[in-house]
XYZ file of C-alpha atoms in Angstrom:
579
model
C -92.092 -17.330 61.294
C -91.869 -13.743 62.578
C -94.875 -11.399 62.902
C -95.401 -7.679 63.488
C -98.106 -5.439 64.675
C -100.517 -3.278 62.710
C -98.260 -0.199 63.144
C -95.418 -1.963 61.668
C -97.637 -3.296 58.888
C -98.488 0.370 57.780
C -94.739 1.006 57.568
C -94.129 -2.176 55.408
C -97.022 -1.308 53.251
C -95.524 2.166 52.680
C -92.217 0.517 51.726
C -93.907 -1.876 49.416
C -93.447 0.391 46.398
C -89.886 0.838 47.325
C -88.803 -2.771 46.511
C -85.437 -2.684 44.514
C -85.560 -3.365 40.837
C -83.154 -6.307 41.383
C -85.591 -7.812 43.838
C -88.440 -7.436 41.363
C -86.528 -8.950 38.505
C -85.628 -11.812 40.906
C -89.314 -12.279 41.788
C -90.250 -12.223 38.036
C -87.952 -14.980 37.027
C -88.953 -17.236 40.041
C -92.514 -16.804 38.776
C -91.324 -17.501 35.248
C -89.404 -20.598 36.493
C -92.555 -21.833 38.307
C -94.734 -21.298 35.131
C -92.370 -22.931 32.619
C -91.625 -25.946 34.750
C -95.345 -26.411 35.567
C -96.271 -26.109 31.955
C -93.881 -29.003 31.039
C -95.135 -31.045 33.961
C -98.806 -30.346 32.789
C -97.895 -31.383 29.280
C -96.423 -34.659 30.487
C -99.066 -35.549 33.091
C -102.431 -34.580 31.504
C -102.272 -37.423 29.001
C -101.542 -39.744 31.799
C -104.381 -38.349 33.892
C -106.768 -38.836 31.042
C -105.677 -42.401 30.524
C -106.066 -43.105 34.325
C -109.637 -41.806 34.465
C -110.532 -43.965 31.573
C -109.022 -47.050 33.171
C -110.978 -49.405 35.742
C -108.675 -47.987 38.548
C -109.883 -44.609 38.009
C -107.787 -41.515 38.922
C -105.653 -43.751 41.245
C -104.134 -45.396 38.120
C -102.198 -42.144 37.697
C -100.046 -43.361 40.578
C -98.934 -46.676 38.705
C -96.215 -46.293 36.008
C -95.306 -42.617 37.066
C -92.990 -40.489 34.837
C -89.792 -40.433 36.681
C -88.927 -36.873 35.320
C -92.268 -35.177 35.983
C -94.829 -36.955 38.150
C -93.569 -36.308 41.542
C -92.478 -32.705 40.553
C -96.129 -32.218 39.222
C -97.334 -32.907 42.769
C -94.961 -30.445 44.279
C -95.454 -27.721 41.731
C -99.233 -27.796 41.610
C -99.993 -26.712 45.137
C -97.687 -23.631 45.144
C -100.251 -21.050 44.212
C -102.717 -22.408 46.729
C -100.122 -22.311 49.364
C -99.464 -18.633 48.400
C -103.222 -17.867 48.368
C -103.819 -19.673 51.692
C -100.961 -17.536 53.385
C -102.091 -14.278 51.870
C -105.592 -14.914 53.267
C -104.308 -15.844 56.772
C -102.320 -12.664 56.750
C -105.309 -10.531 55.607
C -107.546 -11.958 58.310
C -104.926 -11.483 61.086
C -105.481 -8.249 62.923
C -102.263 -8.554 64.883
C -99.686 -10.312 62.816
C -97.884 -10.249 59.395
C -94.783 -11.646 57.827
C -91.575 -9.750 58.228
C -89.287 -9.440 55.296
C -86.383 -11.606 56.225
C -82.719 -10.499 56.123
C -80.123 -12.550 54.184
C -76.896 -11.480 55.701
C -74.630 -14.218 57.184
C -71.826 -13.959 59.842
C -68.438 -15.132 59.046
C -68.038 -18.792 59.239
C -65.415 -20.254 61.546
C -62.677 -22.300 59.876
C -63.611 -25.397 61.902
C -67.046 -25.338 60.318
C -65.587 -25.079 56.875
C -63.209 -27.861 57.551
C -66.065 -30.039 58.754
C -68.162 -29.287 55.612
C -65.185 -30.115 53.474
C -64.775 -33.567 55.162
C -68.503 -34.416 55.109
C -68.895 -33.467 51.359
C -65.729 -35.665 50.520
C -67.218 -38.581 52.417
C -70.687 -38.082 51.073
C -69.321 -38.098 47.430
C -67.410 -41.365 48.275
C -70.478 -43.012 49.696
C -72.548 -42.024 46.572
C -69.934 -43.704 44.298
C -69.508 -46.647 46.552
C -73.386 -47.154 46.690
C -73.200 -48.240 43.039
C -69.763 -49.919 43.021
C -70.517 -52.299 46.074
C -73.719 -53.613 44.476
C -73.558 -57.358 44.076
C -73.955 -59.240 40.768
C -74.598 -62.921 40.674
C -72.380 -65.181 38.537
C -73.518 -68.678 37.373
C -70.642 -71.465 37.708
C -68.481 -71.504 34.612
C -68.883 -74.669 32.494
C -66.503 -77.393 33.776
C -66.296 -75.928 37.207
C -67.973 -77.175 40.211
C -68.209 -74.098 42.250
C -71.561 -72.636 43.240
C -73.143 -69.411 41.972
C -70.913 -66.625 43.101
C -71.616 -63.076 43.997
C -69.259 -60.321 42.813
C -69.155 -56.613 43.737
C -69.864 -54.310 40.720
C -66.415 -52.623 41.004
C -64.699 -56.061 40.838
C -65.957 -56.839 37.514
C -64.081 -55.965 34.222
C -65.003 -52.773 32.460
C -68.190 -52.155 30.483
C -66.818 -50.179 27.386
C -64.045 -50.815 25.043
C -62.847 -47.170 26.060
C -62.134 -48.329 29.652
C -59.880 -51.274 28.336
C -57.815 -48.664 26.279
C -57.423 -46.563 29.550
C -56.311 -49.679 31.462
C -53.655 -50.497 28.756
C -52.380 -46.922 29.081
C -52.098 -47.045 32.811
C -50.336 -50.438 32.680
C -47.962 -49.040 30.132
C -46.999 -46.166 32.346
C -46.517 -48.530 35.367
C -43.829 -50.304 33.243
C -42.023 -47.098 32.630
C -42.982 -46.949 29.035
C -45.080 -44.729 26.837
C -45.815 -47.421 24.265
C -45.039 -50.747 23.224
C -43.489 -52.070 19.853
C -46.084 -53.135 17.218
C -46.462 -56.636 16.406
C -44.050 -57.803 13.698
C -46.259 -60.595 12.325
C -49.665 -59.579 10.828
C -50.456 -56.547 13.395
C -53.904 -56.248 11.981
C -54.786 -59.594 13.647
C -54.208 -57.848 16.961
C -56.775 -54.923 16.567
C -58.222 -53.545 19.692
C -60.798 -50.759 19.698
C -59.367 -47.459 20.697
C -55.902 -49.014 20.693
C -53.150 -48.044 18.197
C -51.345 -51.075 16.704
C -49.202 -49.351 14.134
C -46.434 -47.864 14.286
C -46.609 -48.769 17.896
C -49.223 -50.380 20.266
C -50.553 -47.766 22.609
C -53.825 -46.278 23.817
C -55.074 -43.769 21.452
C -56.185 -41.555 24.358
C -54.390 -38.559 26.050
C -52.200 -39.373 29.002
C -53.587 -37.746 31.982
C -56.293 -40.439 32.723
C -53.907 -43.320 32.578
C -51.393 -41.514 34.665
C -54.096 -40.769 37.390
C -55.165 -44.486 37.236
C -51.752 -45.893 37.465
C -51.340 -46.212 41.207
C -54.879 -47.525 41.680
C -54.271 -50.034 38.956
C -51.136 -51.161 40.637
C -53.008 -51.693 43.818
C -55.669 -53.655 41.989
C -58.590 -51.214 42.610
C -58.717 -49.000 39.607
C -62.350 -47.749 40.306
C -61.185 -46.215 43.697
C -59.213 -43.640 41.769
C -62.353 -42.457 40.067
C -64.213 -42.432 43.354
C -61.485 -40.251 44.895
C -61.410 -37.913 41.956
C -65.164 -37.248 42.334
C -64.760 -36.569 45.905
C -61.868 -34.214 45.261
C -63.701 -32.482 42.588
C -66.815 -32.043 44.818
C -64.764 -30.305 47.423
C -63.116 -27.866 45.030
C -66.501 -27.021 43.487
C -67.936 -26.395 46.842
C -65.027 -24.106 47.854
C -65.672 -22.220 44.540
C -69.382 -21.722 45.525
C -68.100 -20.326 48.974
C -66.344 -17.466 47.050
C -69.732 -16.573 45.261
C -72.398 -16.998 47.960
C -73.223 -17.639 51.684
C -71.585 -20.685 53.284
C -74.906 -22.418 53.959
C -75.798 -22.210 50.326
C -72.387 -23.401 49.260
C -72.611 -26.374 51.490
C -76.197 -27.153 49.806
C -74.486 -26.960 46.394
C -71.698 -29.319 47.504
C -74.406 -31.828 48.675
C -76.170 -31.812 45.555
C -72.868 -32.312 43.683
C -71.976 -35.137 46.079
C -75.178 -36.942 45.568
C -75.615 -36.471 41.799
C -76.848 -39.595 40.285
C -74.813 -39.027 37.005
C -71.617 -38.164 38.708
C -72.050 -41.404 40.934
C -72.581 -43.574 37.781
C -69.668 -42.288 35.876
C -67.462 -42.654 38.809
C -68.004 -46.325 38.176
C -66.626 -46.197 34.701
C -62.871 -45.990 33.874
C -63.227 -43.100 31.534
C -61.441 -39.734 31.356
C -64.191 -37.728 32.752
C -63.524 -37.903 36.437
C -59.711 -37.139 36.299
C -60.637 -34.304 33.844
C -63.446 -32.971 36.026
C -61.217 -32.981 39.134
C -58.584 -31.060 37.357
C -61.230 -28.565 36.095
C -62.534 -28.155 39.600
C -59.205 -27.072 40.988
C -58.752 -24.798 37.884
C -62.061 -23.156 38.656
C -61.360 -22.772 42.383
C -57.963 -21.333 41.705
C -59.251 -18.948 38.978
C -62.001 -17.635 41.259
C -59.306 -16.986 43.889
C -57.338 -15.016 41.283
C -60.336 -13.005 40.421
C -60.509 -12.038 44.057
C -56.828 -11.253 44.819
C -54.956 -11.101 41.455
C -52.131 -13.490 42.840
C -49.674 -14.885 40.448
C -49.627 -18.185 42.661
C -53.377 -18.615 42.067
C -52.848 -18.123 38.336
C -49.976 -20.722 38.384
C -52.356 -23.244 40.120
C -54.972 -22.629 37.726
C -52.692 -23.065 34.656
C -51.329 -26.424 36.004
C -54.914 -27.752 36.599
C -56.095 -26.652 33.236
C -52.906 -28.274 31.643
C -53.851 -31.551 33.217
C -57.505 -31.198 32.136
C -56.095 -30.372 28.678
C -54.167 -33.716 28.715
C -57.331 -35.555 29.690
C -59.892 -34.211 27.414
C -58.617 -31.372 25.333
C -61.795 -30.216 23.537
C -63.702 -30.287 26.949
C -60.922 -28.255 28.766
C -60.893 -25.676 26.132
C -64.700 -25.206 26.053
C -64.698 -25.093 29.916
C -62.005 -22.511 30.237
C -62.813 -20.288 27.292
C -65.013 -17.856 29.059
C -62.442 -17.492 31.784
C -59.707 -16.814 29.278
C -61.737 -14.158 27.705
C -62.363 -12.505 31.096
C -58.666 -12.633 31.859
C -57.718 -11.059 28.379
C -60.161 -8.183 29.033
C -58.840 -7.709 32.635
C -55.166 -7.547 31.363
C -56.029 -5.155 28.666
C -57.831 -2.863 31.133
C -55.035 -3.233 33.605
C -52.356 -2.243 30.993
C -54.695 0.660 29.642
C -55.252 2.143 33.089
C -51.658 1.971 34.199
C -49.733 5.420 34.676
C -47.020 6.721 36.609
C -49.101 8.213 39.422
C -51.231 5.066 40.225
C -49.027 1.953 40.242
C -50.370 -1.211 38.994
C -52.109 -3.529 41.627
C -51.047 -6.716 39.809
C -48.740 -7.315 36.703
C -50.471 -8.866 33.525
C -47.068 -10.204 32.395
C -46.502 -12.223 35.542
C -49.964 -13.549 35.446
C -49.773 -14.579 31.729
C -46.517 -16.411 32.558
C -48.074 -18.169 35.625
C -50.951 -19.320 33.638
C -49.291 -19.810 30.249
C -46.068 -21.613 31.225
C -47.909 -24.735 32.680
C -50.075 -24.869 29.440
C -47.017 -24.770 27.341
C -45.432 -27.522 29.344
C -48.605 -29.510 28.835
C -48.274 -28.952 25.073
C -44.658 -30.301 25.383
C -45.847 -33.475 27.245
C -48.441 -34.028 24.653
C -45.762 -33.553 21.863
C -43.430 -36.119 23.613
C -46.582 -38.576 23.815
C -47.181 -37.973 20.087
C -43.581 -38.805 19.270
C -43.459 -41.936 21.386
C -46.736 -43.282 19.723
C -47.134 -42.094 16.198
C -43.447 -40.963 15.410
C -44.609 -37.509 14.896
C -44.376 -34.555 17.183
C -47.547 -32.918 15.904
C -49.859 -35.842 15.276
C -51.523 -37.518 18.205
C -52.468 -41.183 18.511
C -56.117 -40.260 18.726
C -55.733 -38.448 15.260
C -53.811 -41.168 13.659
C -56.185 -43.904 14.823
C -59.370 -41.813 13.526
C -57.523 -41.104 10.197
C -56.515 -44.671 9.706
C -59.146 -47.139 11.062
C -62.347 -44.928 11.868
C -62.442 -41.972 9.378
C -66.187 -41.514 9.434
C -65.795 -40.838 13.336
C -63.903 -37.629 12.413
C -64.701 -34.215 13.904
C -66.809 -31.995 11.782
C -69.925 -31.927 9.652
C -70.459 -34.282 6.712
C -68.250 -36.666 8.404
C -69.446 -39.830 6.590
C -68.613 -38.766 3.204
C -65.286 -40.129 2.675
C -62.813 -39.475 -0.277
C -63.304 -42.469 -2.632
C -59.576 -42.722 -2.922
C -59.260 -43.450 0.677
C -57.890 -47.030 1.266
C -60.668 -48.942 2.766
C -58.570 -51.947 3.443
C -57.374 -50.599 6.912
C -60.878 -49.379 8.043
C -62.678 -51.169 10.862
C -65.766 -51.468 8.732
C -68.348 -52.371 11.326
C -67.286 -49.715 13.772
C -66.785 -47.195 11.219
C -70.086 -47.474 9.451
C -71.750 -47.027 12.935
C -71.001 -43.410 12.536
C -73.924 -41.292 11.193
C -73.420 -38.362 8.943
C -73.534 -35.018 10.811
C -75.886 -32.647 9.332
C -77.418 -29.532 10.818
C -80.667 -31.440 11.680
C -78.574 -34.264 13.423
C -76.493 -31.579 15.414
C -79.675 -29.869 16.563
C -80.837 -33.350 17.783
C -77.615 -33.873 19.464
C -77.799 -30.639 21.365
C -81.322 -31.428 22.473
C -80.327 -34.840 23.649
C -77.277 -33.760 25.427
C -79.090 -30.936 27.122
C -82.133 -33.031 28.198
C -80.010 -36.110 29.551
C -77.514 -33.757 31.261
C -80.522 -32.341 33.228
C -81.817 -35.616 33.945
C -78.654 -37.190 35.054
C -77.131 -34.133 36.801
C -80.022 -33.924 39.400
C -83.528 -34.190 37.566
C -85.108 -32.390 34.675
C -87.847 -30.487 36.783
C -85.713 -29.222 39.544
C -82.902 -28.076 37.440
C -85.274 -26.410 34.967
C -87.027 -24.471 37.793
C -83.672 -23.632 39.324
C -81.724 -22.585 36.378
C -84.463 -20.225 35.133
C -84.486 -18.674 38.637
C -80.756 -18.220 38.463
C -80.794 -16.184 35.347
C -80.907 -12.760 37.168
C -77.900 -13.760 39.227
C -76.006 -14.536 36.060
C -76.546 -11.000 34.731
C -76.133 -9.102 37.905
C -73.674 -6.113 37.255
C -72.100 -6.422 40.674
C -70.839 -10.132 40.077
C -69.841 -11.599 36.839
C -68.864 -15.180 38.111
C -72.330 -16.740 37.660
C -72.272 -15.591 34.221
C -68.965 -17.237 33.552
C -70.340 -20.531 34.809
C -73.293 -20.211 32.503
C -70.912 -19.356 29.585
C -68.718 -22.336 30.472
C -71.822 -24.579 30.235
C -72.574 -23.180 26.783
C -69.271 -23.337 25.359
C -68.739 -26.999 26.365
C -71.932 -27.658 24.574
C -70.743 -25.600 21.593
C -67.337 -27.220 21.058
C -68.991 -30.511 20.788
C -71.627 -29.589 18.304
C -69.428 -30.645 15.271
C -69.370 -34.440 16.452
C -71.881 -36.876 15.126
C -72.448 -38.896 18.371
C -74.526 -37.530 21.247
C -72.506 -39.621 23.693
C -72.570 -42.515 26.043
C -75.983 -42.332 27.853
C -76.588 -39.345 25.405
C -74.569 -36.913 27.340
C -71.049 -37.990 28.197
C -69.491 -35.317 25.764
C -70.975 -32.615 28.011
C -70.393 -34.496 31.380
C -68.220 -31.870 32.813
C -71.180 -29.293 32.723
C -72.960 -31.229 35.445
C -71.231 -29.615 38.555
C -71.637 -26.162 36.678
C -75.270 -26.906 36.319
C -75.674 -27.631 39.994
C -73.700 -24.586 40.963
C -76.104 -22.379 38.725
C -79.063 -24.243 40.360
C -77.963 -23.341 43.736
C -78.044 -19.668 42.823
C -81.500 -20.408 41.550
C -82.422 -22.017 44.909
C -81.124 -18.940 46.775
C -83.157 -16.625 44.520
C -86.354 -18.683 45.069
C -85.826 -18.987 48.844
C -85.464 -15.275 49.048
C -88.594 -14.672 47.140
C -90.861 -17.205 48.761
C -89.609 -16.396 52.297
C -91.131 -12.911 51.745
C -94.523 -14.478 51.038
C -94.923 -17.707 52.913
C -92.135 -17.506 55.433
C -88.897 -19.388 55.922
C -90.216 -22.767 56.969
C -92.791 -23.210 54.125
C -90.376 -21.892 51.482
C -87.612 -24.358 52.811
C -90.134 -27.208 52.802
C -91.397 -26.571 49.313
C -88.038 -26.016 47.593
C -86.643 -29.338 49.393
C -89.695 -31.198 48.191
C -89.015 -29.925 44.626
C -85.396 -31.183 44.780
C -86.344 -34.547 46.142
C -89.130 -35.033 43.707
C -86.551 -35.079 40.886
C -83.709 -36.855 42.898
C -85.591 -39.601 44.499
C -86.600 -41.449 41.232
C -83.028 -41.267 40.159
C -81.656 -43.212 43.093
C -84.537 -45.363 44.522
C -86.601 -48.074 42.850
C -90.370 -48.043 43.286
C -92.032 -50.856 41.420
C -95.552 -49.763 42.082
C -94.971 -46.216 40.942
C -92.027 -45.335 38.494
C -90.260 -48.747 38.533
C -86.437 -49.017 38.635
C -84.344 -45.951 39.287
C -82.287 -44.450 36.772
C -79.219 -45.456 38.653
C -80.399 -49.125 38.813
C -81.358 -49.007 34.988
C -77.676 -47.862 34.260
C -76.238 -50.514 36.735
C -78.121 -53.346 35.033
C -77.184 -52.006 31.491
C -73.445 -51.975 32.437
C -73.705 -55.171 34.402
C -74.839 -57.020 31.250
C -71.583 -56.574 29.417
C -69.314 -56.513 32.446
C -70.592 -59.939 33.656
C -69.987 -61.513 30.240
C -66.377 -60.236 30.160
C -65.985 -61.770 33.539
C -67.214 -65.099 32.178
C -64.692 -64.807 29.401
C -61.935 -64.033 31.810
C -62.816 -67.037 33.984
C -63.174 -69.341 31.021
C -59.781 -68.469 29.716
C -58.028 -68.789 33.098
C -59.874 -72.076 34.079
């Protein structure tokens, strides 16, 4: 903490009215962020405080059964005005000292430091994934066997969801050099598997990128390693994207928060399409931001290849993620073409850039057409669409999905699974958006911390000098928007918008920087860093660490136990059938 004399105090006071408008707006949004987050915390904690005071334990009963989303954050949020008041009084009573407004410039970071940061973030992401995967699960002996109770690592168990078995089939199909298998010739309906096409061929219904990424790890016998690796690679590229938008130290902080995100770690232990798709989207984002800086065709080409791979993993998510960047590119190309004249030669060629980003996407559609023809016999109809139309028509995309044409042949429909689908109405869509938003905040980092940070980041999103944070925000919104016309909110209530998690953390990093810059002026560097760190930890700790006397099992432990329930039973089935 730095101090100045009375003469310098007068100079600072004379400049107090000359605070730039941008700084005033930033300060206002930090105040709004604290107020909104504190109000939510009060709404959740006041009933608990009242109940505690009426209990035999008194107010100390509040510490038992804490709300994992809000209780610790409530403890951190509440004292901030008191801290500000205490520092203000201390400065007023001091005749010799006063806080100096800090500067926020940063010297150029050496390449070695950047390389070290990349390695550390890569390893930290792997450790976060492995921290769940290496947890032990006890197995009782199988009937008829004399072996003792065994202990198995979580990543050694079979998958939990039927989607995962479909992806395993896809990767094993690719390993044999095939795109599909012949259909069963005798009563193929006896061989139904959920999310597996069994007519006119036998194949996974899903798009090919996930199975292709998993194939080498499936061949080695460790399929989950591939998803851990994809998460680590994605973390590095998201960090490098942040390096293009803010100071290195803040980019490192954003990378750390992505690496230790509980939701990303949990999903890295599920053999779903999210991690391979997120990895491809991270490369796309990094390459596109480089293109925005230099307008190089090579960067556009890399972005196009990465986006094409993401499209071959989760097409709707890839489209929603990239839509704001596509609009920006279209506007930039029109401006470049409009402003071109003979006297001022063009700095970059829109045609070459369009070819660089468009050709990989076109090739991706060609790959998809080949897969379609190999699995369904049609160049235009995917296995995903054929499966939905034939066996699960109520799971189709769009509103009013459960009202099926009476003439539709019900004999082929998987009745139990199909009737699970709810009819999508406006009210149901609103509920889905609320659920996906809340649970994405909870699983990405924590509701309280992300609420505060994202509100504080709003001025950065609408700053005229840099539109890139706004593109991140729009990408979050468009990913949510493209999934509104689907009835299911998702695995763990948010998996359809899973790829927004790193974007939310990147936006939160802008909010942390804004809050730090505001609080440093008032309470100094150390106190501001301590308070912001406490707020992040107050949301992050209950997600990762068990505390039976306070909030109970962590969210990671709860997810682990829920998935272990089915995975253990699949393991028993496999042992029974091979014993």
